[in-house]
Amino acid sequence: MSVLARSVGNAFRNKIRTAAVVAVLAVAIGLALSMLVANQAVGAKVQELNASVGTTLTVNPAGGQGFEGGGEPLTAAEAATAAAVPNVTSVVGTKALRLRTETATTDTANAAAGTAQPGAGGPGGQAGGVTTSLTAAIDAGTLGNRNNNTGSTNGTGTGTGNGTEPVRTFTLPITATGTAAEVDSSGKALDITSGTGLGDYSAASTKALVGTTLAGKNKLATGSTFTVAGKTFTVAGIFDAGTTFGNNAVYLTLAEAQALAETPGELSSMVVTVNSMENVDSTKTALQAALGSSKADVTQGQRNLETAVSSLNSVKGISLVAFIAALATAGLIILLIMVMLVRERRREIGVLKAIGARNRTIGLQFVLEALVLVALGSVVGAAIASFASGGIASALISSSSSSGAGAVDQRGPGGGFGGGFGGQGGPFGGATQLLTSVTASASPGVIAAGITAVFGVAIIGALVPALLTARIRPIEVLRGE
Amino acid sequence: MIEAKDLVRQFTSGDRTIKPVNGVSFELGKGQLASIVGKSGSGKSTLLSLLGALDKPTSGDVVVDGVSLAGLPDGKLTEYRRRDIGFVFQQFNLIPNLSAVDNVMLPMEFAGVRTSARAQRARELLEQVQLDPEKQTRRTNRLSGGEQQRVAIARALANEPKLILADEPTGNLDEQTGGHIIELLSSLSRDHNTTILVVTHDRGLARKADRRFRLQQGQLVEEAAAARN
């Protein structure tokens, strides 16, 4: 019988006690692994957020509030000015259009009654509406009708006919965005799930990218056609923006959108990318100065996400501390259990020494016995972690986000429904959603790393009692004789 | 083979100083069977622990085959116990959750004997002490007292020691079983030329000894030698 076999046998000498020790260890190890999984998941999310929006600035017309605000439109010359600012690596101009569905009979009736659909005003001062053969993928619902039936100031007419209240047949608009690169309003690359991109984004083109829900609603696939302002466009690809609102949208080339809006050279906004996180603040200041505060508002996406990232970082910190604490607890449990076992088996240790066992052999036997208990605890703990890590991470995140919810939900210029470009559920809106979108899954790599750490701590915990065995003298064998 | 030179072991308890072994000197030759008798608490077990390097004397020395144990480091003393000494205890002191075979294999494992070789030898030794084959794989806490003592003797013989130190090996056994153990120790001494020192209250066992000692007031007194059967 080898030392290992003897250690395994000893670990099961008292089955009830072994079961109790394994259960306690499993809870500690399961908690440690869950915390490690949460830590890794949150860390990855923070990294992703920083990578995606951390170095981008958004430039909107000063006073502009998307489709509702005022101010002067941005121009290609200002895009060139922005591009010349130090540390700016790219400037992507966008032009937003608000498309309304062609409803010939309703339009005619409304025109006869001297009414027009509210919300048909041009985006950012766009005169007149741009019609499309597409039907919005989102029903107006209570919110849509409430937002557009009362206090409407952006319609092209307000009813001046026979004095009766016009019957409104409101449908939500579709956002069409002309972009100079294959990125969304936040500068994040478009996720094209089928088909291809638009090729040269600076040239006019009748190719378009359609959001998944909009494509589904209108039964569009790659190669299908639809019209905007009477012009036929071909679907080059389908993209997934990740939100229902974001997928009720169309992307065109910048030049095409400007042509449709009959505002050549005008931009709704610009996405400016800075070369590093460290230069974002200084570049923002320089950009604001170069464009003039009366002409443009420069906002930093990172600022809007700061609360979310801060919350995530606090969750990361808490989970790390909890991981270390749970790990230390597991080590302490092993230490105490093994000290108890060593004290209980003093005479047996004396016997082993009397018949010629070396100190290191006995020490090794106790360390291995501890590791057998830890291995059993790790198996059960890993099972616990695989089921509980998601819930524990969610609980941590929700408690953290609820404490800072007021700040998290603040939206910057251009955020929110009808807030114009950037209000499509991008990273500038709904930071709470970012927090809750953290997925904590117990990957084998993380579990393996956690268990390695547990074993490391267990060895340290078991070494102390193992060293204690060296101090037991062989004369203990005669104790009680 | 083994020589005790003016051994003293002193314990202090509060203001009291106790010397259960107080200037013991004697010498035993190879293959001799010797017994030590004495009252309970007279220091017999203490003397045995000094001879077996389980404990260190306050003064004096033990010399085994010309090698002094005084001043040897713990590692060397462990090696001495592993290689030269076989212990048989009154309480058997077997590892309860191991089988009889596994218990006998332990000293050989510590001595680095290969697994297959030690398993074979363990079975041979258990047969030699007449333990039923079906009981050899049984856990020792499920064996009777006599069977456990046989396993303990087999374990003591595992590494073919020069000296067996037995501390009241028949103390927990009935008369018949004790008689078997006495025969066994006697034959070991005779047939294997093993030196055996037995601490005992058992007159039968004492009578079998080549040399008989009595420990009283910490001093060892040799009694008249008996004619060995």
XYZ file of C-alpha atoms in Angstrom:
710
model
C 0.000 0.000 0.000
C 1.456 3.336 -1.043
C 1.355 6.622 0.842
C -1.319 7.840 -1.564
C -3.507 4.772 -1.081
C -3.075 5.060 2.680
C -4.042 8.757 2.518
C -7.172 8.008 0.499
C -8.073 5.283 3.001
C -7.524 7.643 5.919
C -9.692 10.312 4.280
C -12.620 7.886 4.426
C -11.833 6.451 7.842
C -14.747 8.330 9.389
C -17.303 8.624 6.606
C -19.708 10.946 8.395
C -16.963 13.355 9.313
C -15.538 13.180 5.797
C -18.965 13.983 4.335
C -19.335 16.954 6.678
C -15.859 18.277 5.894
C -16.393 17.838 2.149
C -19.750 19.643 2.373
C -18.233 22.621 4.185
C -15.275 22.675 1.808
C -17.594 22.429 -1.195
C -19.519 25.508 -0.077
C -16.315 27.493 0.395
C -14.791 26.266 -2.865
C -18.062 26.723 -4.757
C -18.295 30.286 -3.490
C -14.659 30.927 -4.406
C -15.159 29.567 -7.921
C -18.408 31.503 -8.382
C -16.662 34.688 -7.371
C -13.803 33.956 -9.745
C -16.245 33.337 -12.595
C -18.076 36.582 -11.785
C -14.764 38.432 -11.588
C -13.641 37.126 -14.960
C -16.994 37.869 -16.604
C -17.146 41.411 -15.272
C -13.494 42.001 -16.151
C -14.145 40.882 -19.706
C -17.159 43.177 -19.925
C -15.207 46.165 -18.656
C -12.482 45.412 -21.161
C -15.044 45.130 -23.929
C -16.669 48.438 -22.988
C -13.376 50.241 -22.779
C -12.291 48.761 -26.078
C -15.524 49.625 -27.853
C -16.276 53.150 -26.681
C -13.433 54.186 -24.525
C -11.619 56.139 -27.216
C -14.507 57.620 -29.171
C -15.980 61.121 -29.028
C -19.285 62.121 -30.551
C -19.766 65.514 -32.178
C -23.315 66.839 -32.581
C -24.489 70.248 -33.784
C -24.493 72.727 -30.892
C -28.017 72.846 -29.536
C -28.915 69.804 -31.562
C -31.044 67.250 -29.848
C -31.412 64.733 -32.611
C -34.635 65.192 -34.494
C -35.915 67.732 -32.025
C -33.132 70.170 -31.302
C -31.947 73.259 -33.116
C -28.594 74.614 -34.206
C -26.654 74.546 -37.458
C -25.820 71.293 -39.195
C -22.279 70.033 -39.264
C -20.425 70.084 -42.545
C -17.692 68.192 -44.344
C -15.360 71.117 -43.641
C -15.864 70.623 -39.914
C -15.168 66.940 -40.360
C -11.871 67.912 -41.961
C -11.162 70.302 -39.067
C -11.850 67.503 -36.585
C -9.578 65.135 -38.471
C -6.731 67.644 -38.175
C -6.899 67.758 -34.374
C -3.887 65.981 -32.795
C -4.412 62.371 -31.629
C -7.536 61.948 -33.774
C -7.192 58.756 -35.782
C -10.462 58.830 -37.677
C -13.596 60.865 -38.217
C -16.740 59.153 -39.433
C -19.541 61.463 -40.528
C -23.142 60.297 -40.373
C -26.379 61.607 -41.749
C -29.638 60.520 -40.139
C -32.987 60.389 -41.917
C -36.372 59.619 -40.541
C -38.310 57.459 -42.930
C -42.064 57.215 -42.877
C -44.056 54.482 -44.441
C -45.824 55.243 -47.711
C -49.546 55.222 -46.886
C -51.143 56.715 -49.979
C -54.750 56.768 -48.801
C -53.984 58.164 -45.394
C -51.689 60.807 -46.773
C -54.321 61.857 -49.224
C -57.012 62.005 -46.571
C -54.791 63.885 -44.212
C -53.775 66.274 -46.914
C -57.429 66.927 -47.721
C -58.088 67.585 -44.086
C -55.069 69.777 -43.889
C -53.214 67.454 -41.549
C -50.026 65.558 -41.673
C -48.595 62.867 -39.512
C -46.793 64.160 -36.544
C -43.220 63.227 -36.543
C -42.854 63.705 -40.255
C -40.537 66.628 -39.740
C -37.070 66.345 -41.069
C -34.275 65.025 -38.947
C -32.110 67.731 -37.611
C -34.048 70.246 -39.574
C -34.668 68.092 -42.604
C -37.510 69.640 -44.571
C -40.330 67.329 -45.343
C -40.503 63.599 -44.755
C -38.764 60.845 -46.676
C -41.072 58.050 -47.582
C -40.232 54.380 -47.859
C -41.905 51.187 -48.891
C -40.731 49.635 -45.626
C -43.007 49.115 -42.651
C -41.572 49.795 -39.211
C -40.851 46.651 -37.223
C -41.994 48.268 -33.994
C -45.631 48.909 -33.160
C -46.257 52.413 -31.879
C -47.859 51.052 -28.774
C -48.876 53.225 -25.842
C -45.546 55.002 -25.608
C -45.297 55.717 -29.338
C -48.818 57.143 -29.569
C -48.430 59.139 -26.364
C -45.135 60.616 -27.541
C -46.524 61.622 -30.900
C -50.150 62.568 -30.219
C -49.590 65.332 -27.717
C -47.627 68.512 -27.898
C -46.280 67.668 -31.292
C -44.186 70.426 -32.667
C -42.243 68.661 -35.289
C -45.039 67.887 -37.726
C -45.375 69.675 -40.980
C -48.960 70.629 -40.208
C -51.212 70.767 -37.225
C -54.724 70.546 -38.598
C -56.415 73.668 -39.849
C -59.363 72.212 -41.755
C -62.923 71.908 -40.624
C -62.227 72.310 -36.969
C -62.655 68.658 -36.094
C -59.882 66.729 -34.357
C -58.095 64.758 -37.058
C -57.858 60.976 -36.700
C -54.190 60.143 -36.342
C -52.885 56.961 -37.870
C -49.408 57.154 -36.445
C -46.745 54.600 -37.272
C -43.249 54.721 -35.868
C -40.591 56.061 -38.191
C -37.629 54.066 -39.406
C -34.183 55.475 -38.868
C -31.975 55.566 -41.929
C -28.347 56.422 -41.308
C -25.864 57.405 -43.900
C -22.390 56.502 -42.677
C -18.930 57.033 -44.078
C -17.659 53.733 -42.647
C -19.048 50.378 -41.609
C -19.692 51.488 -38.047
C -22.704 52.408 -35.972
C -23.373 55.681 -34.224
C -20.944 54.826 -31.447
C -18.118 53.920 -33.779
C -18.612 50.219 -33.152
C -18.302 47.947 -36.186
C -21.639 46.831 -37.577
C -22.418 43.193 -36.928
C -23.445 41.989 -40.383
C -25.095 38.616 -39.894
C -25.692 37.870 -43.598
C -24.645 39.354 -46.911
C -21.906 41.944 -47.252
C -21.177 45.572 -46.421
C -21.781 48.531 -48.703
C -18.283 48.657 -50.229
C -17.284 52.267 -50.779
C -19.121 54.179 -48.062
C -18.095 57.565 -49.375
C -19.842 57.138 -52.742
C -23.530 57.260 -53.566
C -24.932 53.764 -53.797
C -28.310 52.051 -54.005
C -27.114 49.294 -51.721
C -28.359 49.219 -48.120
C -27.946 47.351 -44.871
C -31.183 46.457 -43.060
C -31.688 45.589 -39.396
C -32.783 42.055 -38.559
C -36.254 42.879 -37.227
C -36.952 45.359 -40.038
C -35.885 42.750 -42.591
C -38.102 40.170 -40.916
C -41.105 42.485 -40.802
C -40.753 43.318 -44.498
C -39.656 39.805 -45.543
C -36.370 41.111 -46.878
C -33.290 39.033 -47.530
C -29.994 39.766 -49.191
C -30.771 40.841 -52.763
C -34.326 42.019 -51.928
C -35.333 45.551 -52.894
C -37.268 48.382 -51.285
C -37.762 52.061 -52.014
C -36.806 55.271 -50.273
C -38.168 58.504 -51.722
C -39.209 56.543 -54.787
C -35.677 55.237 -55.357
C -35.070 51.494 -55.373
C -32.442 50.111 -52.982
C -31.037 46.580 -52.860
C -30.372 44.828 -49.556
C -26.613 44.099 -49.485
C -26.631 42.716 -45.960
C -28.573 42.236 -42.732
C -27.110 43.585 -39.501
C -27.832 42.958 -35.846
C -27.569 46.004 -33.572
C -28.485 43.989 -30.524
C -31.649 45.961 -29.650
C -35.173 46.051 -31.032
C -34.953 49.782 -31.720
C -31.504 49.480 -33.251
C -32.676 46.777 -35.626
C -35.590 48.907 -36.904
C -33.081 50.797 -39.009
C -31.377 51.049 -42.369
C -27.763 51.985 -43.147
C -26.891 53.704 -46.423
C -23.706 55.270 -47.682
C -23.182 58.828 -46.391
C -23.355 60.382 -49.853
C -26.611 58.578 -50.626
C -28.246 59.721 -47.382
C -27.164 63.297 -48.004
C -28.606 63.107 -51.510
C -31.921 61.702 -50.263
C -32.177 64.474 -47.681
C -31.181 67.003 -50.344
C -28.568 68.336 -47.947
C -25.246 67.562 -49.629
C -22.232 68.023 -47.375
C -24.314 68.152 -44.206
C -23.705 65.791 -41.302
C -25.978 64.879 -38.398
C -23.047 63.912 -36.249
C -19.466 62.728 -36.319
C -17.798 59.859 -34.509
C -14.222 60.802 -33.692
C -11.766 58.104 -32.643
C -8.803 59.055 -30.452
C -5.524 57.125 -30.554
C -5.525 56.168 -26.853
C -7.587 56.318 -23.671
C -5.042 58.674 -22.096
C -5.569 61.277 -24.825
C -9.369 61.263 -24.815
C -9.812 64.146 -22.364
C -7.225 66.431 -23.977
C -8.483 65.631 -27.473
C -12.034 66.387 -26.456
C -10.956 69.818 -25.259
C -8.922 70.433 -28.407
C -11.767 69.267 -30.629
C -14.273 71.512 -28.877
C -11.926 74.451 -29.300
C -11.271 73.686 -32.962
C -14.959 73.367 -33.840
C -16.199 76.153 -31.574
C -18.645 75.699 -28.749
C -21.306 77.632 -30.640
C -21.039 75.249 -33.529
C -20.670 71.778 -32.049
C -21.179 69.799 -28.867
C -18.459 67.247 -28.206
C -19.428 64.440 -25.893
C -17.441 61.568 -24.578
C -19.063 58.212 -24.703
C -16.872 57.055 -21.874
C -18.353 59.697 -19.598
C -21.801 58.270 -20.093
C -20.498 54.835 -19.323
C -18.375 55.857 -16.407
C -21.016 54.952 -13.859
C -21.647 51.614 -15.505
C -17.950 50.821 -15.727
C -17.449 52.074 -12.198
C -20.220 49.764 -11.003
C -18.727 46.887 -12.899
C -15.306 47.656 -11.470
C -16.735 47.685 -7.967
C -18.389 44.327 -8.649
C -15.050 43.097 -9.942
C -13.333 44.295 -6.780
C -15.981 42.788 -4.513
C -15.852 39.467 -6.338
C -12.048 39.406 -6.109
C -12.130 40.089 -2.375
C -14.859 37.465 -1.935
C -12.824 34.976 -3.996
C -9.765 35.524 -1.807
C -11.882 35.346 1.355
C -13.570 32.118 0.267
C -10.193 30.707 -0.739
C -8.730 31.635 2.642
C -11.754 30.077 4.319
C -11.168 26.828 2.443
C -7.507 26.944 3.496
C -8.501 27.635 7.110
C -10.982 24.749 7.102
C -8.256 22.414 5.863
C -5.793 23.770 8.422
C -8.187 23.266 11.331
C -9.373 19.853 10.192
C -5.838 18.598 9.699
C -4.650 20.021 13.035
C -7.549 18.179 14.646
C -6.644 14.961 12.821
C -2.988 15.255 13.779
C -3.908 15.745 17.432
C -6.314 12.836 17.250
C -3.705 10.550 15.691
C -0.695 11.445 17.807
C -0.332 7.879 18.969
C -0.656 6.510 15.446
C 1.996 8.958 14.284
C 4.135 7.738 17.161
C 3.620 4.146 15.971
C 4.660 5.052 12.439
C 7.784 6.752 13.776
C 8.536 3.824 16.063
C 8.524 1.436 13.128
C 10.788 3.675 11.085
C 8.684 6.189 9.160
C 10.488 9.372 8.273
C 8.972 12.748 9.185
C 8.566 13.639 5.525
C 6.695 10.403 4.807
C 4.194 11.112 7.568
C 3.913 14.782 6.567
C 3.304 13.793 2.957
C 0.615 11.358 4.062
C -1.273 14.128 5.856
C -0.876 16.586 2.964
C -2.207 13.981 0.541
C -5.084 13.229 2.884
C -5.949 16.938 2.918
C -5.748 17.055 -0.876
C -8.124 14.095 -1.161
C -10.654 16.068 0.901
C -10.032 19.175 -1.207
C -10.407 17.186 -4.439
C -13.786 15.901 -3.291
C -14.773 19.386 -2.153
C -13.618 20.808 -5.502
C -15.749 18.404 -7.509
C -18.859 19.309 -5.529
C -17.802 22.973 -5.394
C -17.340 23.124 -9.176
C -20.810 21.682 -9.622
C -22.179 24.298 -7.241
C -20.291 27.046 -9.083
C -21.531 25.922 -12.486
C -25.105 26.325 -11.284
C -24.711 29.273 -8.924
C -22.121 31.510 -10.568
C -24.617 33.149 -12.934
C -27.048 33.908 -10.141
C -24.343 35.150 -7.788
C -22.882 37.410 -10.490
C -26.339 38.768 -11.305
C -27.051 39.401 -7.635
C -23.765 41.247 -7.234
C -24.334 43.308 -10.374
C -27.953 44.136 -9.647
C -27.155 45.227 -6.099
C -24.314 47.335 -7.416
C -26.315 48.854 -10.296
C -29.377 49.587 -8.166
C -27.251 51.636 -5.811
C -26.125 53.837 -8.691
C -29.160 53.550 -10.942
C -29.924 57.258 -10.943
C -26.625 58.052 -12.498
C -26.497 55.018 -14.714
C -29.669 55.885 -16.543
C -28.600 59.405 -17.421
C -28.285 59.786 -21.128
C -26.034 62.130 -22.889
C -26.908 64.380 -25.798
C -28.416 62.312 -28.508
C -29.490 59.567 -26.148
C -32.933 58.096 -25.893
C -35.879 57.631 -28.168
C -36.377 60.522 -30.548
C -33.215 62.000 -29.205
C -31.688 61.776 -32.596
C -28.649 59.974 -33.715
C -27.185 57.841 -31.056
C -30.538 57.050 -29.540
C -30.708 53.605 -31.026
C -29.856 51.691 -27.921
C -26.194 52.107 -28.518
C -23.682 52.231 -25.730
C -24.656 55.766 -24.831
C -28.120 54.805 -23.799
C -29.240 52.337 -21.128
C -26.081 51.698 -19.186
C -28.103 49.554 -16.832
C -28.624 47.214 -19.730
C -24.847 46.921 -20.046
C -24.633 45.852 -16.444
C -27.316 43.244 -16.758
C -25.914 41.973 -20.037
C -22.865 40.533 -18.294
C -22.920 36.790 -18.851
C -21.147 34.780 -16.160
C -20.586 31.273 -17.398
C -18.311 28.831 -15.611
C -15.791 28.069 -18.335
C -13.484 25.069 -17.834
C -10.442 27.349 -17.941
C -11.666 29.586 -15.126
C -12.792 26.599 -13.037
C -9.406 24.932 -13.582
C -7.583 28.110 -12.560
C -9.780 28.423 -9.471
C -9.245 24.827 -8.449
C -5.488 25.239 -8.920
C -5.638 28.184 -6.529
C -7.738 26.132 -4.089
C -5.183 23.308 -4.172
C -2.362 25.810 -3.639
C -4.074 27.219 -0.572
C -4.945 23.717 0.647
C -1.308 22.641 0.419
C -0.301 25.658 2.485
C -3.110 24.881 4.949
C -2.062 21.233 5.194
C 1.657 21.956 5.514
C 1.258 23.473 8.962
C -0.286 20.347 10.532
C 2.088 18.198 8.464
C 5.000 20.044 10.040
C 3.380 19.524 13.429
C 3.692 15.779 12.902
C 7.467 16.191 12.774
C 7.359 17.460 16.354
C 5.537 14.413 17.631
C 8.029 12.069 19.277
C 7.955 8.323 18.758
C 7.579 7.862 22.518
C 3.905 8.876 21.967
C 3.431 5.259 20.983
C 3.637 4.341 24.663
C 1.041 6.928 25.705
C -1.630 5.143 27.711
C 0.293 1.866 27.950
C 24.918 -7.065 20.313
C 23.320 -4.405 22.529
C 24.868 -2.787 25.548
C 23.351 -0.347 28.029
C 25.911 1.851 29.790
C 24.809 3.476 33.020
C 21.471 4.565 31.587
C 19.565 7.222 33.511
C 16.174 8.644 32.619
C 14.903 11.377 34.829
C 11.523 13.112 34.802
C 10.612 16.258 36.685
C 7.100 16.803 37.922
C 6.821 20.035 39.835
C 9.329 19.842 42.619
C 9.645 16.083 42.344
C 12.325 14.344 40.385
C 11.637 10.764 39.343
C 14.250 8.382 38.029
C 12.490 5.246 36.731
C 15.794 4.201 35.160
C 18.731 4.996 37.362
C 22.085 3.690 36.268
C 21.142 0.586 34.300
C 23.955 -1.347 32.658
C 23.794 -4.695 30.959
C 24.791 -6.453 27.749
C 22.913 -8.916 25.557
C 24.452 -11.161 22.938
C 23.146 -12.207 19.560
C 20.222 -14.668 19.646
C 19.637 -14.301 23.382
C 16.150 -14.170 24.837
C 16.061 -11.997 27.945
C 13.205 -10.988 30.211
C 12.745 -8.056 32.534
C 10.242 -8.283 35.325
C 9.262 -5.725 37.888
C 6.337 -4.036 39.549
C 4.009 -1.780 37.602
C 5.566 1.667 37.264
C 9.037 0.330 38.007
C 10.370 1.751 34.722
C 10.368 -1.365 32.525
C 8.666 0.376 29.547
C 10.879 3.423 30.004
C 13.983 1.240 29.781
C 12.628 -0.425 26.654
C 11.932 2.960 25.017
C 15.537 4.006 25.712
C 16.923 0.820 24.191
C 14.681 1.227 21.128
C 15.553 4.911 20.629
C 11.966 5.966 21.171
C 13.228 8.206 23.947
C 16.601 9.708 24.824
C 18.351 8.990 28.136
C 19.124 11.806 30.540
C 22.602 10.293 30.738
C 24.355 7.117 29.759
C 24.446 5.443 26.373
C 23.142 2.528 24.343
C 25.605 0.826 22.029
C 24.332 -1.444 19.259
C 26.895 -3.516 17.378
C 29.535 -1.052 18.459
C 27.604 2.053 17.411
C 26.666 4.544 20.117
C 23.158 5.963 19.897
C 24.055 8.998 22.022
C 24.385 12.032 19.835
C 22.918 10.422 16.730
C 20.587 12.840 14.887
C 16.869 12.036 14.674
C 17.200 10.828 11.096
C 19.832 8.256 12.086
C 17.744 7.144 15.063
C 14.775 6.659 12.724
C 17.002 4.576 10.473
C 18.141 2.548 13.499
C 14.540 1.819 14.503
C 13.630 0.934 10.929
C 16.586 -1.338 10.229
C 17.687 -2.860 13.559
C 14.668 -2.841 15.877
C 11.351 -4.604 15.914
C 8.774 -3.442 18.464
C 5.953 -5.498 19.935
C 3.641 -3.504 22.183
C 1.172 -4.565 24.841
C -1.605 -2.611 23.066
C -0.457 -4.009 19.695
C -0.469 -0.509 18.147
C -1.554 -1.624 14.733
C -3.073 0.849 12.264
C -6.762 -0.003 12.660
C -8.039 0.863 9.204
C -5.354 -1.169 7.433
C -5.440 -4.896 6.824
C -3.075 -7.305 8.559
C -0.991 -7.571 5.387
C -0.833 -3.796 4.994
C 0.267 -3.383 8.611
C 3.101 -5.872 8.125
C 4.097 -4.169 4.873
C 4.465 -0.740 6.503
C 8.029 -1.106 7.877
C 9.135 -2.558 4.544
C 7.563 0.377 2.699
C 9.500 2.758 4.941
C 12.658 0.767 4.182
C 12.077 1.117 0.429
C 11.284 -2.536 -0.333
C 9.469 -3.026 -3.664
C 5.687 -3.451 -3.438
C 5.569 -7.004 -4.821
C 8.427 -8.164 -2.596
C 6.949 -6.712 0.557
C 3.500 -8.192 -0.135
C 5.039 -11.656 -0.528
C 7.139 -11.335 2.596
C 4.198 -9.997 4.613
C 2.156 -13.082 3.729
C 5.059 -15.368 4.620
C 5.453 -13.696 8.003
C 1.734 -13.897 8.740
C 1.817 -17.591 7.908
C 4.839 -17.944 10.184
C 2.890 -16.442 13.101
C 0.008 -18.756 12.141
C -2.596 -16.160 11.180
C -5.338 -17.723 9.085
C -4.968 -16.748 5.404
C -8.532 -15.444 5.196
C -7.821 -13.086 8.086
C -4.716 -11.620 6.490
C -6.714 -9.153 4.408
C -9.085 -8.310 7.221
C -8.804 -4.958 8.961
C -6.887 -5.395 12.180
C -9.616 -3.801 14.298
C -11.740 -6.799 13.336
C -9.229 -9.334 14.626
C -9.095 -10.833 18.128
C -6.430 -9.761 20.626
C -4.308 -12.843 19.986
C -4.565 -12.362 16.235
C -3.615 -8.717 16.543
C -0.581 -9.616 18.615
C 0.492 -12.132 15.966
C 0.185 -9.397 13.338
C 2.234 -7.093 15.584
C 4.961 -9.740 15.905
C 4.937 -10.260 12.130
C 5.287 -6.508 11.672
C 8.207 -6.468 14.125
C 9.949 -9.128 12.040
C 9.305 -7.423 8.686
C 12.741 -5.883 8.180
C 14.598 -8.803 9.798
C 15.740 -6.755 12.808
C 18.686 -7.690 15.000
C 16.743 -6.906 18.141
C 13.110 -7.338 19.099
C 11.849 -5.311 22.020
C 8.561 -6.627 23.350
C 6.624 -4.708 25.983
C 4.328 -7.093 27.832
C 3.348 -8.935 24.656
C 1.029 -11.297 26.521
C -0.412 -8.702 28.890
C -3.732 -8.407 27.076
C -4.074 -12.050 26.097
C -5.652 -15.081 27.686
C -3.396 -17.819 29.007
C -3.633 -20.081 25.967
C -3.038 -17.335 23.418
C -0.260 -15.931 25.564
C 1.332 -19.386 25.560
C 1.363 -19.408 21.760
C 2.981 -15.993 21.669
C 5.652 -17.150 24.141
C 6.421 -20.168 21.968
C 6.602 -17.958 18.939
C 9.082 -15.507 20.478
C 11.161 -18.333 21.848
C 11.389 -20.047 18.468
C 12.272 -16.774 16.772
C 15.178 -16.307 19.105
C 16.312 -19.873 18.668
C 15.726 -20.348 14.928
C 16.486 -16.891 13.573
C 19.265 -15.918 15.963
C 17.324 -12.790 16.854
C 18.024 -11.059 20.144
C 14.796 -10.587 22.078
C 14.246 -8.496 25.180
C 10.837 -8.951 26.744
C 9.313 -6.877 29.497
C 6.741 -9.074 31.161
C 4.732 -9.979 34.201
C 4.257 -13.424 32.733
C 6.178 -15.998 34.779
C 5.885 -18.543 31.952
C 7.510 -16.227 29.490
C 10.148 -15.179 32.009
C 11.002 -18.807 32.591
C 11.680 -19.289 28.869
C 14.329 -16.562 28.872
C 18.060 -17.237 28.682
C 18.605 -14.343 31.045
C 16.218 -12.886 33.600
C 16.383 -9.392 35.002
C 14.397 -7.622 37.669
C 13.983 -3.859 37.660
C 13.544 -2.376 41.084
C 14.034 1.237 42.176
C 15.462 2.034 38.771
C 18.205 -0.554 39.057
C 18.464 -3.723 36.995
C 19.345 -6.890 38.845
C 20.090 -10.128 37.015
C 18.494 -13.199 38.446
C 19.667 -16.780 38.097
C 19.698 -17.958 34.514
C 17.165 -20.565 33.570
C 17.766 -23.657 31.544
C 16.106 -22.996 28.205
C 13.758 -25.569 26.799
